[in-house]
């Protein structure tokens, strides 16, 4: 398992991928036009893509209350495609209102939410208790 990147590192594709890889029982695929997609038990919990300007755009699952709060913050928005289909996903575009360390916390929570949606058997097989 990879070590967790320090909070002082900026959110680059490498830092994003290293952090997601550090979470338990994850898998990584590149899909949807080159996005780094992270899953737990086959369920997506994070989607990251480097934009043309070099900045990262990172989408993550959140609670209904978190979605309602975050979607109003600068630098954040309902995740394209996912939120328009009723899913509670936010896209992080800048550290304007959420620094990288807070983004890591939301990615870890997104992982937990996705894992909680797995069956008890699959969670046990993945060692997620």
Tab-separated table of N, CA and C in Angstrom:
chain	number	residue	atom	x	y	z
A	1	UNK	N	0.849	-1.169	0.000
A	1	UNK	CA	0.000	0.000	0.000
A	1	UNK	C	0.897	1.236	0.000
A	2	UNK	N	0.541	2.234	-0.792
A	2	UNK	CA	1.318	3.465	-0.900
A	2	UNK	C	1.122	4.311	0.354
A	3	UNK	N	2.117	5.139	0.645
A	3	UNK	CA	1.969	6.036	1.784
A	3	UNK	C	1.097	7.217	1.386
A	4	UNK	N	0.458	7.803	2.365
A	4	UNK	CA	-0.429	8.941	2.125
A	4	UNK	C	0.410	10.179	1.860
A	5	UNK	N	0.158	10.893	0.758
A	5	UNK	CA	0.905	12.109	0.477
A	5	UNK	C	0.691	13.147	1.575
A	6	UNK	N	1.689	13.979	1.803
A	6	UNK	CA	1.606	15.026	2.817
A	6	UNK	C	0.642	16.124	2.365
A	7	UNK	N	0.048	16.792	3.330
A	7	UNK	CA	-0.925	17.843	3.039
A	7	UNK	C	-0.301	19.027	2.301
A	8	UNK	N	1.021	19.163	2.342
A	8	UNK	CA	1.655	20.303	1.683
A	8	UNK	C	1.834	20.090	0.186
A	9	UNK	N	1.703	18.872	-0.307
A	9	UNK	CA	1.839	18.628	-1.734
A	9	UNK	C	0.590	19.154	-2.443
A	10	UNK	N	0.781	19.749	-3.639
A	10	UNK	CA	-0.398	20.245	-4.349
A	10	UNK	C	-1.081	19.093	-5.074
A	11	UNK	N	-2.350	19.304	-5.374
A	11	UNK	CA	-3.133	18.244	-6.001
A	11	UNK	C	-2.767	18.165	-7.482
A	12	UNK	N	-1.879	17.260	-7.776
A	12	UNK	CA	-1.478	16.947	-9.145
A	12	UNK	C	-2.050	15.571	-9.455
A	13	UNK	N	-1.999	15.143	-10.709
A	13	UNK	CA	-2.459	13.775	-10.996
A	13	UNK	C	-1.706	12.734	-10.159
A	14	UNK	N	-0.424	12.942	-9.957
A	14	UNK	CA	0.374	11.977	-9.186
A	14	UNK	C	-0.059	11.929	-7.731
A	15	UNK	N	-0.281	13.093	-7.136
A	15	UNK	CA	-0.701	13.158	-5.736
A	15	UNK	C	-2.108	12.582	-5.580
A	16	UNK	N	-3.005	12.945	-6.494
A	16	UNK	CA	-4.380	12.413	-6.482
A	16	UNK	C	-4.352	10.885	-6.569
A	17	UNK	N	-3.618	10.345	-7.538
A	17	UNK	CA	-3.580	8.888	-7.715
A	17	UNK	C	-2.922	8.183	-6.535
A	18	UNK	N	-1.848	8.769	-5.986
A	18	UNK	CA	-1.190	8.164	-4.823
A	18	UNK	C	-2.123	8.138	-3.619
A	19	UNK	N	-2.874	9.218	-3.412
A	19	UNK	CA	-3.792	9.236	-2.273
A	19	UNK	C	-4.889	8.187	-2.446
A	20	UNK	N	-5.520	8.149	-3.615
A	20	UNK	CA	-6.592	7.166	-3.840
A	20	UNK	C	-6.060	5.740	-3.713
A	21	UNK	N	-4.833	5.497	-4.184
A	21	UNK	CA	-4.230	4.162	-4.073
A	21	UNK	C	-3.966	3.786	-2.620
A	22	UNK	N	-3.803	4.776	-1.745
A	22	UNK	CA	-3.518	4.501	-0.337
A	22	UNK	C	-4.759	4.048	0.440
A	23	UNK	N	-5.937	4.246	-0.140
A	23	UNK	CA	-7.170	3.825	0.528
A	23	UNK	C	-7.357	2.322	0.353
A	24	UNK	N	-8.013	1.647	1.295
A	24	UNK	CA	-8.111	0.187	1.253
A	24	UNK	C	-8.932	-0.345	0.072
A	25	UNK	N	-8.447	-1.436	-0.500
A	25	UNK	CA	-9.182	-2.245	-1.499
A	25	UNK	C	-9.604	-1.447	-2.731
A	26	UNK	N	-8.734	-0.567	-3.208
A	26	UNK	CA	-9.082	0.248	-4.369
A	26	UNK	C	-8.553	-0.352	-5.664
A	27	UNK	N	-9.177	0.038	-6.757
A	27	UNK	CA	-8.682	-0.313	-8.083
A	27	UNK	C	-8.758	0.928	-8.954
A	28	UNK	N	-7.912	0.977	-9.960
A	28	UNK	CA	-7.762	2.159	-10.808
A	28	UNK	C	-7.940	1.763	-12.268
A	29	UNK	N	-8.687	2.573	-13.001
A	29	UNK	CA	-8.799	2.427	-14.450
A	29	UNK	C	-8.733	3.820	-15.059
A	30	UNK	N	-8.278	3.878	-16.294
A	30	UNK	CA	-8.324	5.125	-17.049
A	30	UNK	C	-9.441	4.947	-18.059
A	31	UNK	N	-10.448	5.786	-17.972
A	31	UNK	CA	-11.594	5.676	-18.875
A	31	UNK	C	-12.239	7.040	-19.045
A	32	UNK	N	-13.292	7.103	-19.795
A	32	UNK	CA	-14.049	8.327	-20.016
A	32	UNK	C	-13.138	9.462	-20.509
A	33	UNK	N	-12.413	9.188	-21.569
A	33	UNK	CA	-11.576	10.211	-22.172
A	33	UNK	C	-10.319	10.546	-21.398
A	34	UNK	N	-9.753	9.576	-20.721
A	34	UNK	CA	-8.491	9.785	-20.027
A	34	UNK	C	-8.594	10.144	-18.567
A	35	UNK	N	-9.743	9.981	-17.956
A	35	UNK	CA	-9.897	10.275	-16.530
A	35	UNK	C	-9.324	9.130	-15.699
A	36	UNK	N	-8.702	9.475	-14.581
A	36	UNK	CA	-8.248	8.492	-13.601
A	36	UNK	C	-9.434	8.189	-12.696
A	37	UNK	N	-9.985	6.995	-12.844
A	37	UNK	CA	-11.194	6.591	-12.119
A	37	UNK	C	-10.793	5.576	-11.049
A	38	UNK	N	-11.194	5.859	-9.817
A	38	UNK	CA	-10.888	4.987	-8.683
A	38	UNK	C	-12.166	4.342	-8.177
A	39	UNK	N	-12.048	3.046	-7.882
A	39	UNK	CA	-13.191	2.261	-7.449
A	39	UNK	C	-12.842	1.452	-6.208
A	40	UNK	N	-13.879	1.106	-5.470
A	40	UNK	CA	-13.772	0.155	-4.372
A	40	UNK	C	-14.875	-0.867	-4.602
A	41	UNK	N	-14.500	-2.135	-4.715
A	41	UNK	CA	-15.488	-3.181	-4.974
A	41	UNK	C	-16.277	-2.955	-6.255
A	42	UNK	N	-15.669	-2.317	-7.247
A	42	UNK	CA	-16.347	-2.059	-8.515
A	42	UNK	C	-17.194	-0.791	-8.523
A	43	UNK	N	-17.305	-0.105	-7.382
A	43	UNK	CA	-18.092	1.135	-7.302
A	43	UNK	C	-17.154	2.339	-7.355
A	44	UNK	N	-17.457	3.271	-8.235
A	44	UNK	CA	-16.640	4.464	-8.405
A	44	UNK	C	-16.773	5.370	-7.176
A	45	UNK	N	-15.619	5.860	-6.689
A	45	UNK	CA	-15.659	6.837	-5.608
A	45	UNK	C	-14.908	8.120	-5.957
A	46	UNK	N	-14.098	8.124	-7.013
A	46	UNK	CA	-13.371	9.345	-7.390
A	46	UNK	C	-13.044	9.322	-8.876
A	47	UNK	N	-13.152	10.502	-9.485
A	47	UNK	CA	-12.823	10.673	-10.896
A	47	UNK	C	-11.965	11.930	-10.990
A	48	UNK	N	-10.756	11.791	-11.490
A	48	UNK	CA	-9.854	12.927	-11.614
A	48	UNK	C	-9.334	13.061	-13.028
A	49	UNK	N	-9.205	14.298	-13.454
A	49	UNK	CA	-8.706	14.559	-14.803
A	49	UNK	C	-7.906	15.856	-14.779
A	50	UNK	N	-6.764	15.833	-15.447
A	50	UNK	CA	-5.998	17.060	-15.598
A	50	UNK	C	-6.609	17.838	-16.755
A	51	UNK	N	-6.949	19.081	-16.493
A	51	UNK	CA	-7.585	19.919	-17.498
A	51	UNK	C	-6.535	20.536	-18.426
A	52	UNK	N	-6.994	21.166	-19.484
A	52	UNK	CA	-6.091	21.778	-20.457
A	52	UNK	C	-5.161	22.801	-19.834
A	53	UNK	N	-5.620	23.495	-18.783
A	53	UNK	CA	-4.778	24.506	-18.130
A	53	UNK	C	-3.796	23.894	-17.132
A	54	UNK	N	-3.784	22.554	-17.031
A	54	UNK	CA	-2.878	21.854	-16.134
A	54	UNK	C	-3.431	21.611	-14.753
A	55	UNK	N	-4.532	22.272	-14.406
A	55	UNK	CA	-5.156	22.079	-13.094
A	55	UNK	C	-5.975	20.792	-13.084
A	56	UNK	N	-6.137	20.252	-11.896
A	56	UNK	CA	-6.947	19.041	-11.736
A	56	UNK	C	-8.419	19.400	-11.542
A	57	UNK	N	-9.288	18.533	-12.038
A	57	UNK	CA	-10.714	18.535	-11.713
A	57	UNK	C	-10.966	17.169	-11.084
A	58	UNK	N	-11.489	17.155	-9.862
A	58	UNK	CA	-11.705	15.905	-9.135
A	58	UNK	C	-13.161	15.838	-8.702
A	59	UNK	N	-13.826	14.760	-9.074
A	59	UNK	CA	-15.223	14.545	-8.675
A	59	UNK	C	-15.280	13.445	-7.630
A	60	UNK	N	-16.173	13.626	-6.656
A	60	UNK	CA	-16.305	12.656	-5.573
A	60	UNK	C	-17.753	12.601	-5.094
A	61	UNK	N	-18.104	11.459	-4.544
A	61	UNK	CA	-19.430	11.227	-3.970
A	61	UNK	C	-19.473	11.869	-2.591
A	62	UNK	N	-20.637	12.403	-2.211
A	62	UNK	CA	-20.760	12.971	-0.866
A	62	UNK	C	-22.174	12.738	-0.335
A	63	UNK	N	-22.356	13.034	0.921
A	63	UNK	CA	-23.670	12.880	1.551
A	63	UNK	C	-24.618	13.930	0.975
A	64	UNK	N	-25.928	13.719	1.107
A	64	UNK	CA	-26.876	14.727	0.639
A	64	UNK	C	-26.639	16.106	1.278
A	65	UNK	N	-26.358	16.149	2.583
A	65	UNK	CA	-26.109	17.417	3.244
A	65	UNK	C	-24.804	18.041	2.735
A	66	UNK	N	-23.759	17.228	2.595
A	66	UNK	CA	-22.497	17.721	2.064
A	66	UNK	C	-22.669	18.289	0.664
A	67	UNK	N	-23.458	17.610	-0.167
A	67	UNK	CA	-23.718	18.078	-1.527
A	67	UNK	C	-24.378	19.459	-1.497
A	68	UNK	N	-25.400	19.622	-0.646
A	68	UNK	CA	-26.122	20.895	-0.569
A	68	UNK	C	-25.209	22.040	-0.128
A	69	UNK	N	-24.290	21.764	0.771
A	69	UNK	CA	-23.364	22.798	1.253
A	69	UNK	C	-22.275	23.079	0.219
A	70	UNK	N	-21.654	22.028	-0.290
A	70	UNK	CA	-20.501	22.199	-1.176
A	70	UNK	C	-20.848	22.797	-2.531
A	71	UNK	N	-22.017	22.491	-3.050
A	71	UNK	CA	-22.345	22.972	-4.396
A	71	UNK	C	-22.437	24.492	-4.480
A	72	UNK	N	-22.564	25.156	-3.331
A	72	UNK	CA	-22.659	26.609	-3.295
A	72	UNK	C	-21.307	27.287	-3.101
A	73	UNK	N	-20.251	26.513	-2.889
A	73	UNK	CA	-18.941	27.087	-2.582
A	73	UNK	C	-18.160	27.413	-3.853
A	74	UNK	N	-17.376	28.497	-3.840
A	74	UNK	CA	-16.543	28.820	-5.000
A	74	UNK	C	-15.500	27.720	-5.224
A	75	UNK	N	-15.249	27.411	-6.469
A	75	UNK	CA	-14.276	26.379	-6.805
A	75	UNK	C	-14.849	24.976	-6.787
A	76	UNK	N	-16.125	24.847	-6.433
A	76	UNK	CA	-16.816	23.554	-6.397
A	76	UNK	C	-18.102	23.681	-7.197
A	77	UNK	N	-18.572	22.562	-7.730
A	77	UNK	CA	-19.854	22.567	-8.438
A	77	UNK	C	-20.401	21.150	-8.463
A	78	UNK	N	-21.713	21.004	-8.709
A	78	UNK	CA	-22.242	19.655	-8.907
A	78	UNK	C	-21.486	19.011	-10.067
A	79	UNK	N	-21.075	17.779	-9.888
A	79	UNK	CA	-20.273	17.099	-10.911
A	79	UNK	C	-21.068	16.933	-12.206
A	80	UNK	N	-20.493	17.370	-13.327
A	80	UNK	CA	-21.190	17.199	-14.607
A	80	UNK	C	-21.577	15.736	-14.815
A	81	UNK	N	-22.691	15.525	-15.444
A	81	UNK	CA	-23.275	14.224	-15.767
A	81	UNK	C	-23.820	13.538	-14.510
A	82	UNK	N	-22.991	13.328	-13.509
A	82	UNK	CA	-23.425	12.567	-12.329
A	82	UNK	C	-24.505	13.298	-11.542
A	83	UNK	N	-24.268	14.552	-11.207
A	83	UNK	CA	-25.242	15.308	-10.418
A	83	UNK	C	-26.529	15.549	-11.202
A	84	UNK	N	-26.418	15.680	-12.518
A	84	UNK	CA	-27.626	15.913	-13.322
A	84	UNK	C	-28.517	14.675	-13.368
A	85	UNK	N	-28.001	13.551	-12.920
A	85	UNK	CA	-28.777	12.312	-12.858
A	85	UNK	C	-29.201	11.980	-11.435
A	86	UNK	N	-29.164	12.995	-10.578
A	86	UNK	CA	-29.653	12.830	-9.206
A	86	UNK	C	-28.643	12.285	-8.227
A	87	UNK	N	-27.413	12.024	-8.669
A	87	UNK	CA	-26.396	11.512	-7.760
A	87	UNK	C	-25.746	12.666	-7.012
A	88	UNK	N	-25.352	12.431	-5.800
A	88	UNK	CA	-24.747	13.470	-4.945
A	88	UNK	C	-23.233	13.449	-5.139
A	89	UNK	N	-22.798	14.046	-6.231
A	89	UNK	CA	-21.387	14.137	-6.587
A	89	UNK	C	-21.013	15.594	-6.776
A	90	UNK	N	-19.842	15.953	-6.248
A	90	UNK	CA	-19.298	17.313	-6.364
A	90	UNK	C	-18.014	17.254	-7.185
A	91	UNK	N	-17.778	18.299	-7.974
A	91	UNK	CA	-16.509	18.416	-8.688
A	91	UNK	C	-15.706	19.569	-8.086
A	92	UNK	N	-14.486	19.248	-7.667
A	92	UNK	CA	-13.532	20.214	-7.129
A	92	UNK	C	-12.707	20.737	-8.287
A	93	UNK	N	-12.654	22.061	-8.422
A	93	UNK	CA	-11.921	22.667	-9.531
A	93	UNK	C	-10.712	23.478	-9.068
A	94	UNK	N	-10.757	24.024	-7.875
A	94	UNK	CA	-9.636	24.811	-7.354
A	94	UNK	C	-9.602	24.687	-5.840
A	95	UNK	N	-8.491	25.095	-5.271
A	95	UNK	CA	-8.369	25.122	-3.822
A	95	UNK	C	-8.948	26.397	-3.223
A	96	UNK	N	-9.723	27.149	-4.015
A	96	UNK	CA	-10.269	28.435	-3.570
A	96	UNK	C	-11.051	28.317	-2.261
A	97	UNK	N	-11.928	27.325	-2.176
A	97	UNK	CA	-12.698	27.180	-0.948
A	97	UNK	C	-12.420	25.857	-0.236
A	98	UNK	N	-11.680	24.974	-0.897
A	98	UNK	CA	-11.354	23.700	-0.274
A	98	UNK	C	-9.901	23.360	-0.592
A	99	UNK	N	-9.021	23.477	0.399
A	99	UNK	CA	-7.627	23.135	0.161
A	99	UNK	C	-7.457	21.629	-0.062
A	100	UNK	N	-6.276	21.257	-0.532
A	100	UNK	CA	-6.009	19.857	-0.874
A	100	UNK	C	-6.241	18.902	0.289
A	101	UNK	N	-5.888	19.305	1.513
A	101	UNK	CA	-6.076	18.385	2.638
A	101	UNK	C	-7.557	18.128	2.899
A	102	UNK	N	-8.402	19.126	2.702
A	102	UNK	CA	-9.848	18.922	2.845
A	102	UNK	C	-10.360	18.039	1.711
A	103	UNK	N	-9.826	18.218	0.512
A	103	UNK	CA	-10.211	17.351	-0.605
A	103	UNK	C	-9.874	15.899	-0.291
A	104	UNK	N	-8.726	15.665	0.306
A	104	UNK	CA	-8.358	14.293	0.693
A	104	UNK	C	-9.390	13.713	1.664
A	105	UNK	N	-9.842	14.540	2.617
A	105	UNK	CA	-10.859	14.077	3.566
A	105	UNK	C	-12.143	13.692	2.830
A	106	UNK	N	-12.550	14.505	1.850
A	106	UNK	CA	-13.760	14.185	1.083
A	106	UNK	C	-13.560	12.950	0.209
A	107	UNK	N	-12.369	12.748	-0.331
A	107	UNK	CA	-12.103	11.537	-1.111
A	107	UNK	C	-12.183	10.297	-0.215
A	108	UNK	N	-11.654	10.396	0.993
A	108	UNK	CA	-11.734	9.272	1.931
A	108	UNK	C	-13.189	8.997	2.312
A	109	UNK	N	-13.977	10.046	2.495
A	109	UNK	CA	-15.398	9.863	2.809
A	109	UNK	C	-16.139	9.277	1.613
A	110	UNK	N	-15.794	9.692	0.415
A	110	UNK	CA	-16.406	9.134	-0.790
A	110	UNK	C	-16.106	7.635	-0.882
A	111	UNK	N	-14.876	7.261	-0.570
A	111	UNK	CA	-14.487	5.848	-0.538
A	111	UNK	C	-15.347	5.101	0.473
A	112	UNK	N	-15.519	5.685	1.668
A	112	UNK	CA	-16.328	5.045	2.717
A	112	UNK	C	-17.776	4.890	2.272
A	113	UNK	N	-18.334	5.932	1.643
A	113	UNK	CA	-19.722	5.864	1.168
A	113	UNK	C	-19.896	4.788	0.100
A	114	UNK	N	-18.951	4.708	-0.827
A	114	UNK	CA	-19.034	3.691	-1.878
A	114	UNK	C	-18.910	2.291	-1.271
A	115	UNK	N	-17.971	2.119	-0.339
A	115	UNK	CA	-17.787	0.812	0.296
A	115	UNK	C	-19.021	0.418	1.106
A	116	UNK	N	-19.668	1.387	1.733
A	116	UNK	CA	-20.866	1.101	2.524
A	116	UNK	C	-22.002	0.584	1.643
A	117	UNK	N	-21.980	0.914	0.360
A	117	UNK	CA	-23.006	0.445	-0.565
A	117	UNK	C	-22.770	-0.961	-1.089
A	118	UNK	N	-21.638	-1.561	-0.734
A	118	UNK	CA	-21.346	-2.930	-1.152
A	118	UNK	C	-22.063	-3.915	-0.230
A	119	UNK	N	-22.254	-5.120	-0.729
A	119	UNK	CA	-22.861	-6.140	0.121
A	119	UNK	C	-21.897	-6.504	1.248
A	120	UNK	N	-22.453	-7.056	2.305
A	120	UNK	CA	-21.645	-7.488	3.445
A	120	UNK	C	-20.585	-8.494	3.003
A	121	UNK	N	-20.972	-9.405	2.109
A	121	UNK	CA	-20.044	-10.422	1.614
A	121	UNK	C	-18.881	-9.789	0.864
A	122	UNK	N	-19.156	-8.846	-0.022
A	122	UNK	CA	-18.098	-8.196	-0.795
A	122	UNK	C	-17.197	-7.376	0.120
A	123	UNK	N	-17.790	-6.659	1.080
A	123	UNK	CA	-16.963	-5.910	2.034
A	123	UNK	C	-16.015	-6.854	2.789
A	124	UNK	N	-16.528	-8.010	3.196
A	124	UNK	CA	-15.698	-8.978	3.917
A	124	UNK	C	-14.587	-9.504	3.007
A	125	UNK	N	-14.920	-9.818	1.746
A	125	UNK	CA	-13.912	-10.307	0.795
A	125	UNK	C	-12.810	-9.288	0.569
A	126	UNK	N	-13.155	-8.021	0.619
A	126	UNK	CA	-12.181	-6.948	0.388
A	126	UNK	C	-11.459	-6.544	1.675
A	127	UNK	N	-11.839	-7.154	2.791
A	127	UNK	CA	-11.214	-6.823	4.065
A	127	UNK	C	-11.666	-5.482	4.622
A	128	UNK	N	-12.880	-5.088	4.272
A	128	UNK	CA	-13.404	-3.797	4.722
A	128	UNK	C	-14.330	-3.932	5.923
A	129	UNK	N	-14.421	-5.130	6.476
A	129	UNK	CA	-15.214	-5.343	7.696
A	129	UNK	C	-16.652	-5.183	7.436
